[in-house]
């Protein structure tokens, strides 16, 4: 059983975020998994159709190759020039038929790959929402700022006044105390949450050390209290340092998330609106904000059919150069998915750092 009231206070403040920690972060994997299940269902359907098309193609190619083999064998045994010409014409026609089937397969591959890219892009539209929410929900952890400010602990503010009196009484005789007095004056009200880190913490430690060394036997009670407060100050300072490292990573994550949102939004405008001709508000209503997974699945399947039709239309309109635009969009979406996955991992990893931070300090005795 802990007798030190400061220890209890330190633990109580540290444990404040733990209840929410196990619940709030769990929402991200759950929501993303929910979106992933819809994505998997649609991809499964696209894969099924693509497999059937591939099987049919293989069967047709085998039939065509068999015709060619039969015709080639017949050509070897034909002595009539007229018959040879006719059979050579037939051979050219069969080869054209084969090339036509292979061309259809190229279109089929592009249909599948572009539909998959659109599906992934659409899924990101839903998945990025909880990332935004989750990234902003880290404000919940600002309760940790209470831990970073020793003035919130019982008895510290009263003790600090005695320490400040010592500084004022002795700053004329000691340069380090004079410098600390200046920093305290510039800093202002420490109760507002001035972080006990960096140069300020170093000067503060020196000053507290001098204060403790100046206390004689008659100040035994104040000396013991000061030693405890010194330990509390150093612990809080280290805790603040560790917490700030996590917060620094949040700034980088937030910047990356903003960049990703901008790129994803441009990709949505290009593919969903410009290429597929789908109204963005309709898409938002029927997919992004739709809570019924079945309805989302049906809607995105319809969009995949639209994407397939667009590929076929473009092939007919521009048979020579129809591939490049769709290839570029598929590469862009693939890069977005890679960045999205990396960012999701960074967010979850950084939230785990809060848990590690809490576990590191919650059992510390002060």
Short mmCIF file of C-alpha atoms in Angstrom, two decimals:
data_model
loop_
_atom_site.label_atom_id
_atom_site.label_comp_id
_atom_site.label_asym_id
_atom_site.label_seq_id
_atom_site.Cartn_x
_atom_site.Cartn_y
_atom_site.Cartn_z
CA UNK A 1 0.00 0.00 0.00
CA UNK A 2 1.45 3.39 -1.02
CA UNK A 3 1.70 5.92 1.75
CA UNK A 4 2.92 8.82 -0.33
CA UNK A 5 -0.08 10.95 -1.47
CA UNK A 6 1.95 12.37 -4.36
CA UNK A 7 2.39 8.88 -5.75
CA UNK A 8 -1.35 8.30 -5.69
CA UNK A 9 -2.05 11.61 -7.42
CA UNK A 10 0.55 10.91 -10.10
CA UNK A 11 -1.01 7.50 -10.80
CA UNK A 12 -4.58 8.81 -10.83
CA UNK A 13 -3.75 11.47 -13.42
CA UNK A 14 -1.76 8.99 -15.49
CA UNK A 15 -4.57 6.45 -15.48
CA UNK A 16 -7.19 8.94 -16.69
CA UNK A 17 -6.79 8.12 -20.41
CA UNK A 18 -6.54 4.35 -20.04
CA UNK A 19 -10.30 3.64 -20.12
CA UNK A 20 -10.69 5.44 -23.42
CA UNK A 21 -7.45 4.08 -24.81
CA UNK A 22 -8.69 0.53 -25.13
CA UNK A 23 -11.91 1.64 -26.81
CA UNK A 24 -11.25 4.61 -29.06
CA UNK A 25 -8.23 3.18 -30.96
CA UNK A 26 -10.15 -0.05 -31.52
CA UNK A 27 -12.66 1.81 -33.64
CA UNK A 28 -10.16 2.30 -36.47
CA UNK A 29 -9.41 -1.38 -37.17
CA UNK A 30 -13.11 -2.22 -36.78
CA UNK A 31 -14.27 0.46 -39.24
CA UNK A 32 -11.49 -0.30 -41.70
CA UNK A 33 -12.22 -4.03 -41.46
CA UNK A 34 -15.90 -3.28 -42.11
CA UNK A 35 -14.94 -1.39 -45.26
CA UNK A 36 -12.49 -4.12 -46.18
CA UNK A 37 -15.25 -6.75 -46.06
CA UNK A 38 -17.23 -4.84 -48.69
CA UNK A 39 -14.08 -4.40 -50.77
CA UNK A 40 -13.33 -8.12 -50.49
CA UNK A 41 -16.86 -9.05 -51.59
CA UNK A 42 -16.67 -6.87 -54.68
CA UNK A 43 -13.15 -8.05 -55.52
CA UNK A 44 -14.34 -11.63 -55.12
CA UNK A 45 -17.09 -10.99 -57.66
CA UNK A 46 -14.69 -9.26 -60.05
CA UNK A 47 -12.22 -12.13 -59.67
CA UNK A 48 -14.97 -14.66 -60.38
CA UNK A 49 -15.94 -12.88 -63.59
CA UNK A 50 -12.31 -12.47 -64.60
CA UNK A 51 -11.61 -16.18 -63.99
CA UNK A 52 -14.55 -17.18 -66.17
CA UNK A 53 -13.34 -14.86 -68.94
CA UNK A 54 -9.84 -16.28 -68.70
CA UNK A 55 -11.13 -19.86 -68.86
CA UNK A 56 -13.28 -19.04 -71.90
CA UNK A 57 -10.32 -17.36 -73.58
CA UNK A 58 -8.06 -20.34 -72.94
CA UNK A 59 -10.70 -22.64 -74.42
CA UNK A 60 -11.14 -20.48 -77.53
CA UNK A 61 -7.38 -20.13 -78.06
CA UNK A 62 -6.99 -23.91 -77.85
CA UNK A 63 -9.73 -24.31 -80.44
CA UNK A 64 -8.07 -21.77 -82.73
CA UNK A 65 -4.65 -23.39 -82.31
CA UNK A 66 -6.19 -26.73 -83.14
CA UNK A 67 -7.67 -25.26 -86.35
CA UNK A 68 -4.26 -23.87 -87.26
CA UNK A 69 -2.54 -27.19 -86.68
CA UNK A 70 -5.10 -29.00 -88.83
CA UNK A 71 -4.83 -26.37 -91.57
CA UNK A 72 -1.00 -26.43 -91.51
CA UNK A 73 -1.03 -30.19 -91.85
CA UNK A 74 -3.45 -29.89 -94.76
CA UNK A 75 -1.20 -27.32 -96.45
CA UNK A 76 1.71 -29.75 -96.37
CA UNK A 77 -0.35 -32.33 -98.26
CA UNK A 78 -1.85 -29.90 -100.81
CA UNK A 79 -0.22 -29.79 -104.23
CA UNK A 80 -2.79 -27.52 -105.92
CA UNK A 81 -1.68 -23.90 -106.01
CA UNK A 82 -5.29 -22.70 -105.93
CA UNK A 83 -6.08 -24.78 -102.85
CA UNK A 84 -2.91 -23.53 -101.14
CA UNK A 85 -3.93 -19.92 -101.71
CA UNK A 86 -7.40 -20.59 -100.30
CA UNK A 87 -5.95 -22.31 -97.26
CA UNK A 88 -3.42 -19.55 -96.69
CA UNK A 89 -6.29 -17.05 -96.76
CA UNK A 90 -8.07 -19.23 -94.21
CA UNK A 91 -4.92 -19.27 -92.09
CA UNK A 92 -4.72 -15.47 -92.10
CA UNK A 93 -8.37 -15.29 -91.06
CA UNK A 94 -7.77 -17.75 -88.20
CA UNK A 95 -4.74 -15.76 -87.03
CA UNK A 96 -6.83 -12.59 -87.12
CA UNK A 97 -9.47 -14.38 -85.08
CA UNK A 98 -6.79 -15.38 -82.56
CA UNK A 99 -5.44 -11.84 -82.37
CA UNK A 100 -8.98 -10.55 -81.87
CA UNK A 101 -9.42 -12.91 -78.90
CA UNK A 102 -6.09 -11.79 -77.44
CA UNK A 103 -7.08 -8.14 -77.88
CA UNK A 104 -10.34 -8.85 -76.07
CA UNK A 105 -8.30 -10.33 -73.25
CA UNK A 106 -6.19 -7.17 -72.98
CA UNK A 107 -9.39 -5.15 -72.68
CA UNK A 108 -10.68 -7.63 -70.10
CA UNK A 109 -7.49 -7.29 -68.05
CA UNK A 110 -7.75 -3.51 -68.12
CA UNK A 111 -11.42 -3.69 -67.19
CA UNK A 112 -10.60 -5.83 -64.16
CA UNK A 113 -7.57 -3.82 -63.05
CA UNK A 114 -9.23 -0.44 -63.49
CA UNK A 115 -12.41 -1.60 -61.74
CA UNK A 116 -10.23 -2.83 -58.86
CA UNK A 117 -8.43 0.53 -58.77
CA UNK A 118 -11.74 2.41 -58.63
CA UNK A 119 -12.92 0.07 -55.87
CA UNK A 120 -9.78 0.74 -53.82
CA UNK A 121 -10.11 4.46 -54.39
CA UNK A 122 -13.75 4.38 -53.27
CA UNK A 123 -12.85 2.35 -50.18
CA UNK A 124 -10.23 4.91 -49.24
CA UNK A 125 -12.97 7.57 -49.31
CA UNK A 126 -14.67 5.76 -46.42
CA UNK A 127 -11.54 4.61 -44.62
CA UNK A 128 -9.97 8.05 -44.58
CA UNK A 129 -12.91 9.40 -42.55
CA UNK A 130 -12.16 7.38 -39.40
CA UNK A 131 -8.48 8.21 -39.82
CA UNK A 132 -9.39 11.91 -39.67
CA UNK A 133 -11.61 11.27 -36.67
CA UNK A 134 -9.02 9.11 -34.97
CA UNK A 135 -6.21 11.56 -35.64
CA UNK A 136 -8.28 14.36 -34.10
CA UNK A 137 -9.39 12.13 -31.23
CA UNK A 138 -5.83 12.14 -29.97
CA UNK A 139 -6.86 15.43 -28.37
CA UNK A 140 -8.29 13.10 -25.77
CA UNK A 141 -4.73 12.53 -24.65
CA UNK A 142 -4.28 16.20 -23.79
CA UNK A 143 -5.35 15.05 -20.32
CA UNK A 144 -1.73 13.93 -20.11
CA UNK A 145 -0.79 17.60 -19.94
CA UNK A 146 -1.96 17.49 -16.34
CA UNK A 147 0.81 15.01 -15.66
CA UNK A 148 3.31 17.31 -17.36
CA UNK A 149 2.55 20.15 -14.95
CA UNK A 150 3.73 19.42 -11.38
CA UNK A 151 1.67 22.38 -10.16
CA UNK A 152 -1.37 20.10 -10.41
CA UNK A 153 -0.01 17.85 -7.66
CA UNK A 154 -1.04 18.42 -4.07
CA UNK A 155 1.48 20.43 -2.11
CA UNK A 156 3.74 21.29 -5.01
CA UNK A 157 2.56 24.87 -5.54
CA UNK A 158 2.99 25.69 -1.84
CA UNK A 159 6.45 24.16 -1.78
CA UNK A 160 7.40 25.99 -5.00
CA UNK A 161 6.66 29.33 -3.33
CA UNK A 162 9.24 28.52 -0.66
CA UNK A 163 11.68 27.57 -3.39
CA UNK A 164 11.02 30.84 -5.25
CA UNK A 165 11.65 32.77 -2.03
CA UNK A 166 15.04 31.05 -1.75
CA UNK A 167 15.83 32.06 -5.35
CA UNK A 168 14.94 35.71 -4.73
CA UNK A 169 16.93 35.81 -1.50
CA UNK A 170 20.07 34.37 -3.06
CA UNK A 171 20.06 35.39 -6.74
CA UNK A 172 22.41 38.31 -6.11
CA UNK A 173 25.08 35.95 -4.84
CA UNK A 174 24.69 33.13 -7.37
CA UNK A 175 24.58 33.62 -11.14
CA UNK A 176 22.66 30.40 -11.82
CA UNK A 177 19.88 31.43 -9.44
CA UNK A 178 19.78 34.86 -11.03
CA UNK A 179 19.39 33.26 -14.46
CA UNK A 180 16.65 30.96 -13.11
CA UNK A 181 14.83 33.95 -11.60
CA UNK A 182 14.90 35.64 -14.99
CA UNK A 183 13.52 32.52 -16.73
CA UNK A 184 10.72 32.26 -14.17
CA UNK A 185 9.80 35.90 -14.68
CA UNK A 186 9.75 35.47 -18.46
CA UNK A 187 7.80 32.23 -18.23
CA UNK A 188 5.06 33.74 -16.13
CA UNK A 189 2.44 31.62 -14.37
CA UNK A 190 3.72 28.04 -14.20
CA UNK A 191 0.28 26.85 -13.20
CA UNK A 192 -0.78 27.49 -16.81
CA UNK A 193 1.26 24.49 -17.90
CA UNK A 194 4.75 25.64 -18.87
CA UNK A 195 6.58 22.43 -19.85
CA UNK A 196 9.38 21.47 -17.47
CA UNK A 197 11.80 20.52 -20.23
CA UNK A 198 14.88 21.75 -22.06
CA UNK A 199 17.04 24.57 -20.68
CA UNK A 200 14.33 25.56 -18.24
CA UNK A 201 14.35 22.09 -16.67
CA UNK A 202 18.15 22.08 -16.44
CA UNK A 203 18.20 25.46 -14.66
CA UNK A 204 15.36 24.34 -12.43
CA UNK A 205 17.18 21.16 -11.39
CA UNK A 206 20.30 23.15 -10.52
CA UNK A 207 18.24 25.61 -8.48
CA UNK A 208 16.36 22.91 -6.55
CA UNK A 209 19.65 21.13 -5.87
CA UNK A 210 21.11 24.32 -4.41
CA UNK A 211 17.96 24.88 -2.37
CA UNK A 212 18.13 21.38 -0.85
CA UNK A 213 21.86 21.72 -0.08
CA UNK A 214 21.18 25.01 1.71
CA UNK A 215 18.77 23.37 4.16
CA UNK A 216 20.24 22.47 7.53
CA UNK A 217 19.21 20.02 10.25
CA UNK A 218 16.61 22.41 11.61
CA UNK A 219 14.86 22.27 8.20
CA UNK A 220 14.66 18.48 8.17
CA UNK A 221 10.94 18.36 7.28
CA UNK A 222 11.33 20.90 4.45
CA UNK A 223 14.42 19.05 3.21
CA UNK A 224 12.53 15.73 3.00
CA UNK A 225 9.64 17.42 1.26
CA UNK A 226 12.02 19.15 -1.14
CA UNK A 227 13.71 15.86 -2.02
CA UNK A 228 10.31 14.38 -2.91
CA UNK A 229 9.40 17.45 -4.94
CA UNK A 230 12.77 17.29 -6.69
CA UNK A 231 12.09 13.68 -7.66
CA UNK A 232 8.60 14.61 -8.82
CA UNK A 233 10.01 17.48 -10.91
CA UNK A 234 12.61 15.29 -12.64
CA UNK A 235 10.05 12.54 -13.27
CA UNK A 236 7.53 14.97 -14.73
CA UNK A 237 10.25 16.54 -16.87
CA UNK A 238 11.24 13.16 -18.34
CA UNK A 239 7.59 12.24 -18.83
CA UNK A 240 7.04 15.53 -20.72
CA UNK A 241 10.08 14.83 -22.89
CA UNK A 242 8.80 11.35 -23.78
CA UNK A 243 5.30 12.69 -24.48
CA UNK A 244 6.66 15.46 -26.69
CA UNK A 245 8.44 12.90 -28.87
CA UNK A 246 5.06 11.28 -29.53
CA UNK A 247 3.47 14.66 -30.26
CA UNK A 248 6.26 15.51 -32.72
CA UNK A 249 5.40 12.37 -34.67
CA UNK A 250 1.73 13.45 -34.65
CA UNK A 251 2.67 16.65 -36.44
CA UNK A 252 4.38 14.64 -39.17
CA UNK A 253 1.41 12.25 -39.36
CA UNK A 254 -1.05 15.14 -39.63
CA UNK A 255 0.95 16.65 -42.47
CA UNK A 256 1.06 13.30 -44.30
CA UNK A 257 -2.67 12.80 -43.73
CA UNK A 258 -3.47 16.23 -45.17
CA UNK A 259 -1.33 15.48 -48.23
CA UNK A 260 -2.99 12.08 -48.67
CA UNK A 261 -6.48 13.58 -48.39
CA UNK A 262 -5.63 16.15 -51.08
CA UNK A 263 -4.23 13.52 -53.46
CA UNK A 264 -7.13 11.16 -52.81
CA UNK A 265 -9.64 13.94 -53.43
CA UNK A 266 -8.00 14.78 -56.76
CA UNK A 267 -8.03 11.10 -57.73
CA UNK A 268 -11.74 10.90 -56.84
CA UNK A 269 -12.51 13.93 -59.01
CA UNK A 270 -10.51 12.52 -61.90
CA UNK A 271 -11.86 8.96 -61.81
CA UNK A 272 -15.29 9.04 -60.18
CA UNK A 273 -16.49 12.38 -61.56
CA UNK A 274 -14.53 13.08 -64.75
CA UNK A 275 -13.98 9.59 -66.17
CA UNK A 276 -16.99 7.67 -64.85
CA UNK A 277 -19.39 10.63 -64.77
CA UNK A 278 -20.71 9.93 -61.27
CA UNK A 279 -22.04 12.81 -59.18
CA UNK A 280 -19.85 13.25 -56.09
CA UNK A 281 -22.84 13.96 -53.84
CA UNK A 282 -24.57 10.79 -55.03
CA UNK A 283 -21.42 8.80 -54.37
CA UNK A 284 -21.13 10.25 -50.88
CA UNK A 285 -24.74 9.41 -50.09
CA UNK A 286 -24.73 5.90 -51.57
CA UNK A 287 -21.28 4.76 -50.49
CA UNK A 288 -19.24 7.04 -48.22
CA UNK A 289 -22.07 7.73 -45.76
CA UNK A 290 -24.08 4.54 -46.35
CA UNK A 291 -24.11 2.29 -43.27
CA UNK A 292 -25.74 -0.75 -44.91
CA UNK A 293 -22.90 -2.96 -46.19
CA UNK A 294 -25.20 -4.74 -48.66
CA UNK A 295 -26.25 -1.45 -50.26
CA UNK A 296 -22.63 -0.30 -50.44
CA UNK A 297 -21.65 -3.58 -52.09
CA UNK A 298 -24.42 -3.30 -54.70
CA UNK A 299 -23.57 0.34 -55.38
CA UNK A 300 -19.86 -0.25 -55.86
CA UNK A 301 -20.57 -3.26 -58.08
CA UNK A 302 -22.63 -0.97 -60.30
CA UNK A 303 -19.72 1.47 -60.42
CA UNK A 304 -17.35 -1.33 -61.41
CA UNK A 305 -19.67 -2.10 -64.36
CA UNK A 306 -19.60 1.57 -65.35
CA UNK A 307 -15.78 1.43 -65.22
CA UNK A 308 -15.74 -1.65 -67.44
CA UNK A 309 -18.06 0.02 -69.97
CA UNK A 310 -15.85 3.13 -70.05
CA UNK A 311 -12.83 0.97 -70.90
CA UNK A 312 -14.75 -0.64 -73.79
CA UNK A 313 -15.97 2.77 -75.03
CA UNK A 314 -12.47 4.24 -74.94
CA UNK A 315 -11.08 1.22 -76.79
CA UNK A 316 -13.62 1.75 -79.57
CA UNK A 317 -13.07 5.53 -79.77
CA UNK A 318 -9.29 5.46 -79.52
CA UNK A 319 -8.05 1.98 -80.51
CA UNK A 320 -4.40 3.02 -80.75
CA UNK A 321 -3.88 4.98 -77.52
CA UNK A 322 -6.71 4.00 -75.18
CA UNK A 323 -4.55 2.31 -72.54
CA UNK A 324 -2.27 5.09 -71.29
CA UNK A 325 -4.78 7.20 -69.36
CA UNK A 326 -6.21 4.20 -67.50
CA UNK A 327 -2.74 2.84 -66.81
CA UNK A 328 -1.71 6.19 -65.30
CA UNK A 329 -4.78 6.23 -63.05
CA UNK A 330 -4.18 2.66 -61.89
CA UNK A 331 -0.58 3.48 -60.94
CA UNK A 332 -1.71 6.63 -59.10
CA UNK A 333 -4.30 4.69 -57.09
CA UNK A 334 -1.79 1.97 -56.28
CA UNK A 335 0.63 4.59 -54.92
CA UNK A 336 -2.18 6.11 -52.86
CA UNK A 337 -3.03 2.73 -51.34
CA UNK A 338 0.59 2.17 -50.35
CA UNK A 339 0.74 5.60 -48.69
CA UNK A 340 -2.61 5.00 -47.03
CA UNK A 341 -1.47 1.69 -45.55
CA UNK A 342 1.78 3.22 -44.30
CA UNK A 343 -0.07 6.12 -42.69
CA UNK A 344 -2.61 3.83 -41.00
CA UNK A 345 0.27 1.85 -39.51
CA UNK A 346 1.97 5.04 -38.28
CA UNK A 347 -1.22 6.25 -36.56
CA UNK A 348 -1.82 2.95 -34.78
CA UNK A 349 1.86 2.68 -33.87
CA UNK A 350 1.92 6.19 -32.40
CA UNK A 351 -1.21 5.50 -30.36
CA UNK A 352 0.51 2.41 -28.97
CA UNK A 353 3.31 4.71 -27.84
CA UNK A 354 0.82 6.45 -25.52
CA UNK A 355 0.03 3.10 -23.96
CA UNK A 356 3.74 2.36 -23.54
CA UNK A 357 4.24 5.82 -22.03
CA UNK A 358 1.49 5.24 -19.49
CA UNK A 359 2.79 1.78 -18.61
CA UNK A 360 6.30 3.18 -18.18
CA UNK A 361 5.30 5.74 -15.58
CA UNK A 362 2.17 4.37 -13.89
CA UNK A 363 4.10 2.16 -11.47
CA UNK A 364 6.73 4.76 -10.66
CA UNK A 365 6.97 5.69 -7.01
CA UNK A 366 7.53 9.34 -6.13
#
